[in-house]
Amino acid sequence: MRMSNRRVRAIFRKELRDFRRNRSLTVGMAIIPVLFSVQPLLAVFTLHSSASTALRHEHVLLYMLGIPALVPSFVAAYSVIGERQQGTLEPVLTTPIRREELLLGKALAALIPSIVVAYVVYGLYLACVELLAVPAVASALIRLPDLLAQLFFTPLLAAWSIWIAMLISTRSNDVRVAQQLAALASLPSVAVTTLVALNVITASLVTALVAAAALLVLNSIGWRFVSATFDRERLITGTRR
């Protein structure tokens, strides 16, 4: 039985409707980027032109990759357990939809808004730095390699966080616990991006290619692993209890 794009799109649209009706998810997707942006933005505004030399040897803006590592985990952790607690999961699971299609639709519904949020916040951050920071500091911070890293690694990190969060969501019995565990599971990704931003891990083309290849493999494995461990019967039984 082949994958049905129609069923995947149906789940995708259904998830987006559910997210729009859930204010806690909307608020969570807004708070996390703010927490990540305010402190480094204030720090940049206090820098003098003399700091530009040191900044050229660092990749401070890569710190913003923590946003796509955390935001989707908050949303994806809700995707299964949230529906299960509301009693809307059982009708979906009793349809002919395959578990791979169900999980892919849910993952895309978490991925697309998370990517949009990450790119919008990053764009606003760059605009503030360009307009309000000292010109020498702004030119030292905003560099093409860092912009490309943000562009390409945002979806890769977001997708990896989603598969981890969805695995946790299928095994949890409480939404808040699932979201907390998913956030903790995303911290290693945040730690790595922060270490690169602080130049503890050397940023280079080779490092970027290895990291991108690793994330592509992990995302491919993640979808298959989460699908393989998705127990439809257990989830339906748990919904009825």
Short mmCIF file of the C-alpha atoms (twelve columns), coordinates in Angstrom:
data_MODEL
# 
_entry.id   MODEL 
# 
loop_
_atom_site.group_PDB 
_atom_site.id 
_atom_site.type_symbol 
_atom_site.label_atom_id 
_atom_site.label_alt_id 
_atom_site.label_comp_id 
_atom_site.label_asym_id 
_atom_site.label_seq_id 
_atom_site.Cartn_x 
_atom_site.Cartn_y 
_atom_site.Cartn_z 
_atom_site.pdbx_PDB_model_num 
ATOM 1   C CA . MET A 1   0.000   0.000  0.000  1 
ATOM 2   C CA . ARG A 2   1.559   3.244  -1.152 1 
ATOM 3   C CA . MET A 3   1.593   6.539  0.713  1 
ATOM 4   C CA . SER A 4   -1.438  8.714  0.038  1 
ATOM 5   C CA . ASN A 5   -0.625  12.403 -0.341 1 
ATOM 6   C CA . ARG A 6   -4.321  13.146 0.016  1 
ATOM 7   C CA . ARG A 7   -4.507  11.577 3.470  1 
ATOM 8   C CA . VAL A 8   -1.282  13.287 4.555  1 
ATOM 9   C CA . ARG A 9   -2.673  16.657 3.453  1 
ATOM 10  C CA . ALA A 10  -5.927  15.967 5.304  1 
ATOM 11  C CA . ILE A 11  -4.060  15.311 8.557  1 
ATOM 12  C CA . PHE A 12  -1.867  18.357 7.932  1 
ATOM 13  C CA . ARG A 13  -4.895  20.662 7.522  1 
ATOM 14  C CA . LYS A 14  -6.659  19.127 10.522 1 
ATOM 15  C CA . GLU A 15  -3.593  19.688 12.735 1 
ATOM 16  C CA . LEU A 16  -3.278  23.328 11.679 1 
ATOM 17  C CA . ARG A 17  -6.924  23.910 12.567 1 
ATOM 18  C CA . ASP A 18  -6.360  22.322 15.970 1 
ATOM 19  C CA . PHE A 19  -3.273  24.461 16.597 1 
ATOM 20  C CA . ARG A 20  -5.153  27.655 15.777 1 
ATOM 21  C CA . ARG A 21  -7.835  26.751 18.317 1 
ATOM 22  C CA . ASN A 22  -5.275  25.929 21.022 1 
ATOM 23  C CA . ARG A 23  -4.090  29.191 22.561 1 
ATOM 24  C CA . SER A 24  -1.487  27.559 24.784 1 
ATOM 25  C CA . LEU A 25  0.397   26.266 21.727 1 
ATOM 26  C CA . THR A 26  0.228   29.659 20.039 1 
ATOM 27  C CA . VAL A 27  1.504   31.410 23.166 1 
ATOM 28  C CA . GLY A 28  4.280   28.836 23.587 1 
ATOM 29  C CA . MET A 29  5.447   29.308 19.995 1 
ATOM 30  C CA . ALA A 30  5.642   33.062 20.642 1 
ATOM 31  C CA . ILE A 31  7.297   33.019 24.075 1 
ATOM 32  C CA . ILE A 32  10.244  30.767 23.212 1 
ATOM 33  C CA . PRO A 33  11.570  32.999 20.372 1 
ATOM 34  C CA . VAL A 34  11.172  36.090 22.558 1 
ATOM 35  C CA . LEU A 35  13.184  34.499 25.366 1 
ATOM 36  C CA . PHE A 36  15.904  33.552 22.890 1 
ATOM 37  C CA . SER A 37  16.043  36.956 21.214 1 
ATOM 38  C CA . VAL A 38  15.729  39.638 23.876 1 
ATOM 39  C CA . GLN A 39  18.930  39.034 25.866 1 
ATOM 40  C CA . PRO A 40  21.342  38.704 22.899 1 
ATOM 41  C CA . LEU A 41  19.679  41.662 21.202 1 
ATOM 42  C CA . LEU A 42  20.185  43.874 24.258 1 
ATOM 43  C CA . ALA A 43  23.772  42.666 24.497 1 
ATOM 44  C CA . VAL A 44  24.436  43.646 20.878 1 
ATOM 45  C CA . PHE A 45  23.076  47.151 21.432 1 
ATOM 46  C CA . THR A 46  25.603  47.759 24.232 1 
ATOM 47  C CA . LEU A 47  28.637  46.767 22.170 1 
ATOM 48  C CA . HIS A 48  31.054  49.395 20.896 1 
ATOM 49  C CA . SER A 49  32.800  49.381 17.541 1 
ATOM 50  C CA . SER A 50  35.944  48.034 19.217 1 
ATOM 51  C CA . ALA A 51  34.151  44.694 19.741 1 
ATOM 52  C CA . SER A 52  33.755  44.142 15.998 1 
ATOM 53  C CA . THR A 53  37.209  42.568 15.621 1 
ATOM 54  C CA . ALA A 54  36.425  39.811 18.101 1 
ATOM 55  C CA . LEU A 55  32.937  39.284 16.650 1 
ATOM 56  C CA . ARG A 56  34.386  38.568 13.201 1 
ATOM 57  C CA . HIS A 57  36.039  35.458 14.622 1 
ATOM 58  C CA . GLU A 58  32.810  34.184 16.191 1 
ATOM 59  C CA . HIS A 59  29.408  33.114 14.892 1 
ATOM 60  C CA . VAL A 60  27.127  34.689 17.456 1 
ATOM 61  C CA . LEU A 61  24.006  34.602 15.287 1 
ATOM 62  C CA . LEU A 62  24.093  30.791 15.211 1 
ATOM 63  C CA . TYR A 63  22.737  31.026 18.752 1 
ATOM 64  C CA . MET A 64  19.377  31.699 17.076 1 
ATOM 65  C CA . LEU A 65  19.310  28.103 15.805 1 
ATOM 66  C CA . GLY A 66  18.079  27.240 19.285 1 
ATOM 67  C CA . ILE A 67  14.654  28.530 18.221 1 
ATOM 68  C CA . PRO A 68  13.961  25.822 15.585 1 
ATOM 69  C CA . ALA A 69  15.394  23.275 18.012 1 
ATOM 70  C CA . LEU A 70  12.893  24.154 20.764 1 
ATOM 71  C CA . VAL A 71  9.714   25.603 19.220 1 
ATOM 72  C CA . PRO A 72  8.659   22.512 17.209 1 
ATOM 73  C CA . SER A 73  9.289   20.186 20.164 1 
ATOM 74  C CA . PHE A 74  6.691   22.114 22.160 1 
ATOM 75  C CA . VAL A 75  4.109   21.711 19.385 1 
ATOM 76  C CA . ALA A 76  4.936   18.140 18.335 1 
ATOM 77  C CA . ALA A 77  4.835   16.877 21.927 1 
ATOM 78  C CA . TYR A 78  1.151   17.826 21.940 1 
ATOM 79  C CA . SER A 79  0.342   16.141 18.618 1 
ATOM 80  C CA . VAL A 80  -0.576  12.653 19.885 1 
ATOM 81  C CA . ILE A 81  -1.132  12.894 23.624 1 
ATOM 82  C CA . GLY A 82  -3.114  16.122 23.217 1 
ATOM 83  C CA . GLU A 83  -5.589  14.467 20.854 1 
ATOM 84  C CA . ARG A 84  -5.688  11.384 23.043 1 
ATOM 85  C CA . GLN A 85  -6.706  13.396 26.112 1 
ATOM 86  C CA . GLN A 86  -9.335  15.317 24.161 1 
ATOM 87  C CA . GLY A 87  -10.839 12.100 22.814 1 
ATOM 88  C CA . THR A 88  -10.306 13.049 19.161 1 
ATOM 89  C CA . LEU A 89  -7.532  10.549 18.450 1 
ATOM 90  C CA . GLU A 90  -9.641  7.390  18.396 1 
ATOM 91  C CA . PRO A 91  -11.826 8.402  15.406 1 
ATOM 92  C CA . VAL A 92  -8.679  9.124  13.394 1 
ATOM 93  C CA . LEU A 93  -7.012  5.837  14.338 1 
ATOM 94  C CA . THR A 94  -10.072 3.801  13.330 1 
ATOM 95  C CA . THR A 95  -9.846  5.101  9.742  1 
ATOM 96  C CA . PRO A 96  -7.786  3.335  7.020  1 
ATOM 97  C CA . ILE A 97  -4.981  5.900  7.312  1 
ATOM 98  C CA . ARG A 98  -1.526  4.387  7.725  1 
ATOM 99  C CA . ARG A 99  0.551   5.274  10.739 1 
ATOM 100 C CA . GLU A 100 3.310   6.634  8.469  1 
ATOM 101 C CA . GLU A 101 0.804   8.973  6.819  1 
ATOM 102 C CA . LEU A 102 -0.658  10.061 10.146 1 
ATOM 103 C CA . LEU A 103 2.735   10.851 11.661 1 
ATOM 104 C CA . LEU A 104 4.012   12.573 8.522  1 
ATOM 105 C CA . GLY A 105 0.948   14.830 8.393  1 
ATOM 106 C CA . LYS A 106 1.322   15.717 12.063 1 
ATOM 107 C CA . ALA A 107 5.051   16.316 11.654 1 
ATOM 108 C CA . LEU A 108 4.539   18.652 8.694  1 
ATOM 109 C CA . ALA A 109 1.898   20.593 10.635 1 
ATOM 110 C CA . ALA A 110 4.456   21.188 13.390 1 
ATOM 111 C CA . LEU A 111 7.344   21.799 10.992 1 
ATOM 112 C CA . ILE A 112 5.922   24.474 8.696  1 
ATOM 113 C CA . PRO A 113 4.763   26.943 11.394 1 
ATOM 114 C CA . SER A 114 7.986   26.397 13.341 1 
ATOM 115 C CA . ILE A 115 10.115  27.206 10.297 1 
ATOM 116 C CA . VAL A 116 8.041   30.317 9.584  1 
ATOM 117 C CA . VAL A 117 8.392   31.485 13.198 1 
ATOM 118 C CA . ALA A 118 12.159  30.873 13.181 1 
ATOM 119 C CA . TYR A 119 12.708  32.726 9.895  1 
ATOM 120 C CA . VAL A 120 10.463  35.663 10.856 1 
ATOM 121 C CA . VAL A 121 12.138  36.095 14.254 1 
ATOM 122 C CA . TYR A 122 15.579  35.823 12.651 1 
ATOM 123 C CA . GLY A 123 14.648  38.418 10.048 1 
ATOM 124 C CA . LEU A 124 13.367  40.820 12.711 1 
ATOM 125 C CA . TYR A 125 16.524  40.249 14.740 1 
ATOM 126 C CA . LEU A 126 18.716  41.074 11.743 1 
ATOM 127 C CA . ALA A 127 16.663  44.186 11.019 1 
ATOM 128 C CA . CYS A 128 17.054  45.415 14.601 1 
ATOM 129 C CA . VAL A 129 20.813  44.779 14.532 1 
ATOM 130 C CA . GLU A 130 21.185  46.547 11.195 1 
ATOM 131 C CA . LEU A 131 19.129  49.569 12.259 1 
ATOM 132 C CA . LEU A 132 20.029  49.999 15.914 1 
ATOM 133 C CA . ALA A 133 23.467  48.493 16.535 1 
ATOM 134 C CA . VAL A 134 26.764  50.241 15.881 1 
ATOM 135 C CA . PRO A 135 27.513  49.869 12.122 1 
ATOM 136 C CA . ALA A 136 30.854  48.123 12.734 1 
ATOM 137 C CA . VAL A 137 29.176  45.631 15.082 1 
ATOM 138 C CA . ALA A 138 26.331  45.006 12.631 1 
ATOM 139 C CA . SER A 139 28.729  44.281 9.746  1 
ATOM 140 C CA . ALA A 140 30.754  41.938 11.972 1 
ATOM 141 C CA . LEU A 141 27.658  40.007 13.022 1 
ATOM 142 C CA . ILE A 142 25.749  39.762 9.742  1 
ATOM 143 C CA . ARG A 143 27.813  37.562 7.434  1 
ATOM 144 C CA . LEU A 144 26.793  35.374 4.509  1 
ATOM 145 C CA . PRO A 145 28.019  32.008 5.942  1 
ATOM 146 C CA . ASP A 146 25.982  32.517 9.108  1 
ATOM 147 C CA . LEU A 147 22.913  33.506 7.099  1 
ATOM 148 C CA . LEU A 148 23.221  30.374 4.965  1 
ATOM 149 C CA . ALA A 149 23.667  28.220 8.076  1 
ATOM 150 C CA . GLN A 150 20.456  29.644 9.532  1 
ATOM 151 C CA . LEU A 151 18.631  29.097 6.255  1 
ATOM 152 C CA . PHE A 152 19.619  25.452 5.781  1 
ATOM 153 C CA . PHE A 153 19.862  24.169 9.352  1 
ATOM 154 C CA . THR A 154 16.552  25.590 10.577 1 
ATOM 155 C CA . PRO A 155 14.379  22.911 8.874  1 
ATOM 156 C CA . LEU A 156 16.858  20.125 9.680  1 
ATOM 157 C CA . LEU A 157 16.984  20.932 13.395 1 
ATOM 158 C CA . ALA A 158 13.232  21.507 13.551 1 
ATOM 159 C CA . ALA A 159 12.472  18.154 11.919 1 
ATOM 160 C CA . TRP A 160 14.806  16.284 14.272 1 
ATOM 161 C CA . SER A 161 13.198  17.914 17.311 1 
ATOM 162 C CA . ILE A 162 9.771   16.975 15.970 1 
ATOM 163 C CA . TRP A 163 10.552  13.265 15.666 1 
ATOM 164 C CA . ILE A 164 11.939  13.163 19.202 1 
ATOM 165 C CA . ALA A 165 8.910   15.028 20.552 1 
ATOM 166 C CA . MET A 166 6.442   12.827 18.672 1 
ATOM 167 C CA . LEU A 167 8.092   9.689  20.026 1 
ATOM 168 C CA . ILE A 168 7.694   11.096 23.528 1 
ATOM 169 C CA . SER A 169 4.102   12.127 22.751 1 
ATOM 170 C CA . THR A 170 3.109   8.598  21.734 1 
ATOM 171 C CA . ARG A 171 4.488   7.216  25.010 1 
ATOM 172 C CA . SER A 172 3.215   9.838  27.445 1 
ATOM 173 C CA . ASN A 173 -0.027  10.152 29.367 1 
ATOM 174 C CA . ASP A 174 0.124   13.879 30.107 1 
ATOM 175 C CA . VAL A 175 0.601   16.827 27.745 1 
ATOM 176 C CA . ARG A 176 2.723   18.936 30.099 1 
ATOM 177 C CA . VAL A 177 5.018   16.037 30.939 1 
ATOM 178 C CA . ALA A 178 5.429   15.272 27.234 1 
ATOM 179 C CA . GLN A 179 6.286   18.906 26.458 1 
ATOM 180 C CA . GLN A 180 8.774   19.120 29.314 1 
ATOM 181 C CA . LEU A 181 10.490  15.889 28.283 1 
ATOM 182 C CA . ALA A 182 10.563  17.011 24.644 1 
ATOM 183 C CA . ALA A 183 12.168  20.307 25.649 1 
ATOM 184 C CA . LEU A 184 14.807  18.444 27.660 1 
ATOM 185 C CA . ALA A 185 15.463  16.105 24.737 1 
ATOM 186 C CA . SER A 186 16.030  19.145 22.489 1 
ATOM 187 C CA . LEU A 187 18.629  20.694 24.784 1 
ATOM 188 C CA . PRO A 188 21.588  18.784 23.255 1 
ATOM 189 C CA . SER A 189 20.821  20.421 19.886 1 
ATOM 190 C CA . VAL A 190 20.617  23.826 21.582 1 
ATOM 191 C CA . ALA A 191 23.890  23.135 23.384 1 
ATOM 192 C CA . VAL A 192 25.710  22.253 20.154 1 
ATOM 193 C CA . THR A 193 24.491  25.360 18.311 1 
ATOM 194 C CA . THR A 194 25.439  27.520 21.297 1 
ATOM 195 C CA . LEU A 195 28.928  26.028 21.430 1 
ATOM 196 C CA . VAL A 196 29.377  26.758 17.733 1 
ATOM 197 C CA . ALA A 197 28.118  30.312 18.265 1 
ATOM 198 C CA . LEU A 198 30.658  30.812 21.052 1 
ATOM 199 C CA . ASN A 199 33.428  29.327 18.885 1 
ATOM 200 C CA . VAL A 200 34.007  26.425 21.281 1 
ATOM 201 C CA . ILE A 201 33.241  24.138 18.342 1 
ATOM 202 C CA . THR A 202 34.996  25.432 15.249 1 
ATOM 203 C CA . ALA A 203 32.594  26.394 12.474 1 
ATOM 204 C CA . SER A 204 33.786  25.358 9.028  1 
ATOM 205 C CA . LEU A 205 32.424  24.031 5.751  1 
ATOM 206 C CA . VAL A 206 33.414  20.489 6.701  1 
ATOM 207 C CA . THR A 207 31.671  20.788 10.068 1 
ATOM 208 C CA . ALA A 208 28.534  22.121 8.378  1 
ATOM 209 C CA . LEU A 209 28.465  19.337 5.770  1 
ATOM 210 C CA . VAL A 210 28.972  16.614 8.381  1 
ATOM 211 C CA . ALA A 211 26.269  18.096 10.620 1 
ATOM 212 C CA . ALA A 212 23.832  18.424 7.690  1 
ATOM 213 C CA . ALA A 213 24.447  14.833 6.578  1 
ATOM 214 C CA . ALA A 214 23.997  13.564 10.137 1 
ATOM 215 C CA . LEU A 215 20.706  15.439 10.534 1 
ATOM 216 C CA . LEU A 216 19.401  14.153 7.201  1 
ATOM 217 C CA . VAL A 217 20.135  10.579 8.268  1 
ATOM 218 C CA . LEU A 218 18.661  11.104 11.746 1 
ATOM 219 C CA . ASN A 219 15.477  12.594 10.298 1 
ATOM 220 C CA . SER A 220 15.054  9.685  7.894  1 
ATOM 221 C CA . ILE A 221 15.609  7.187  10.704 1 
ATOM 222 C CA . GLY A 222 13.403  9.197  13.061 1 
ATOM 223 C CA . TRP A 223 10.314  8.979  10.852 1 
ATOM 224 C CA . ARG A 224 10.736  5.246  10.372 1 
ATOM 225 C CA . PHE A 225 11.491  4.579  14.024 1 
ATOM 226 C CA . VAL A 226 8.550   6.599  15.351 1 
ATOM 227 C CA . SER A 227 6.267   4.917  12.805 1 
ATOM 228 C CA . ALA A 228 7.513   1.467  13.815 1 
ATOM 229 C CA . THR A 229 6.900   2.134  17.516 1 
ATOM 230 C CA . PHE A 230 3.475   3.733  16.945 1 
ATOM 231 C CA . ASP A 231 1.058   1.304  18.599 1 
ATOM 232 C CA . ARG A 232 -2.425  2.046  17.247 1 
ATOM 233 C CA . GLU A 233 -4.156  -0.535 19.443 1 
ATOM 234 C CA . ARG A 234 -2.516  0.709  22.646 1 
ATOM 235 C CA . LEU A 235 -3.425  4.303  21.873 1 
ATOM 236 C CA . ILE A 236 -7.053  3.434  21.154 1 
ATOM 237 C CA . THR A 237 -7.288  1.361  24.322 1 
ATOM 238 C CA . GLY A 238 -5.675  4.163  26.313 1 
ATOM 239 C CA . THR A 239 -8.159  6.644  24.887 1 
ATOM 240 C CA . ARG A 240 -11.080 4.583  26.105 1 
ATOM 241 C CA . ARG A 241 -9.803  4.268  29.639 1 
# 
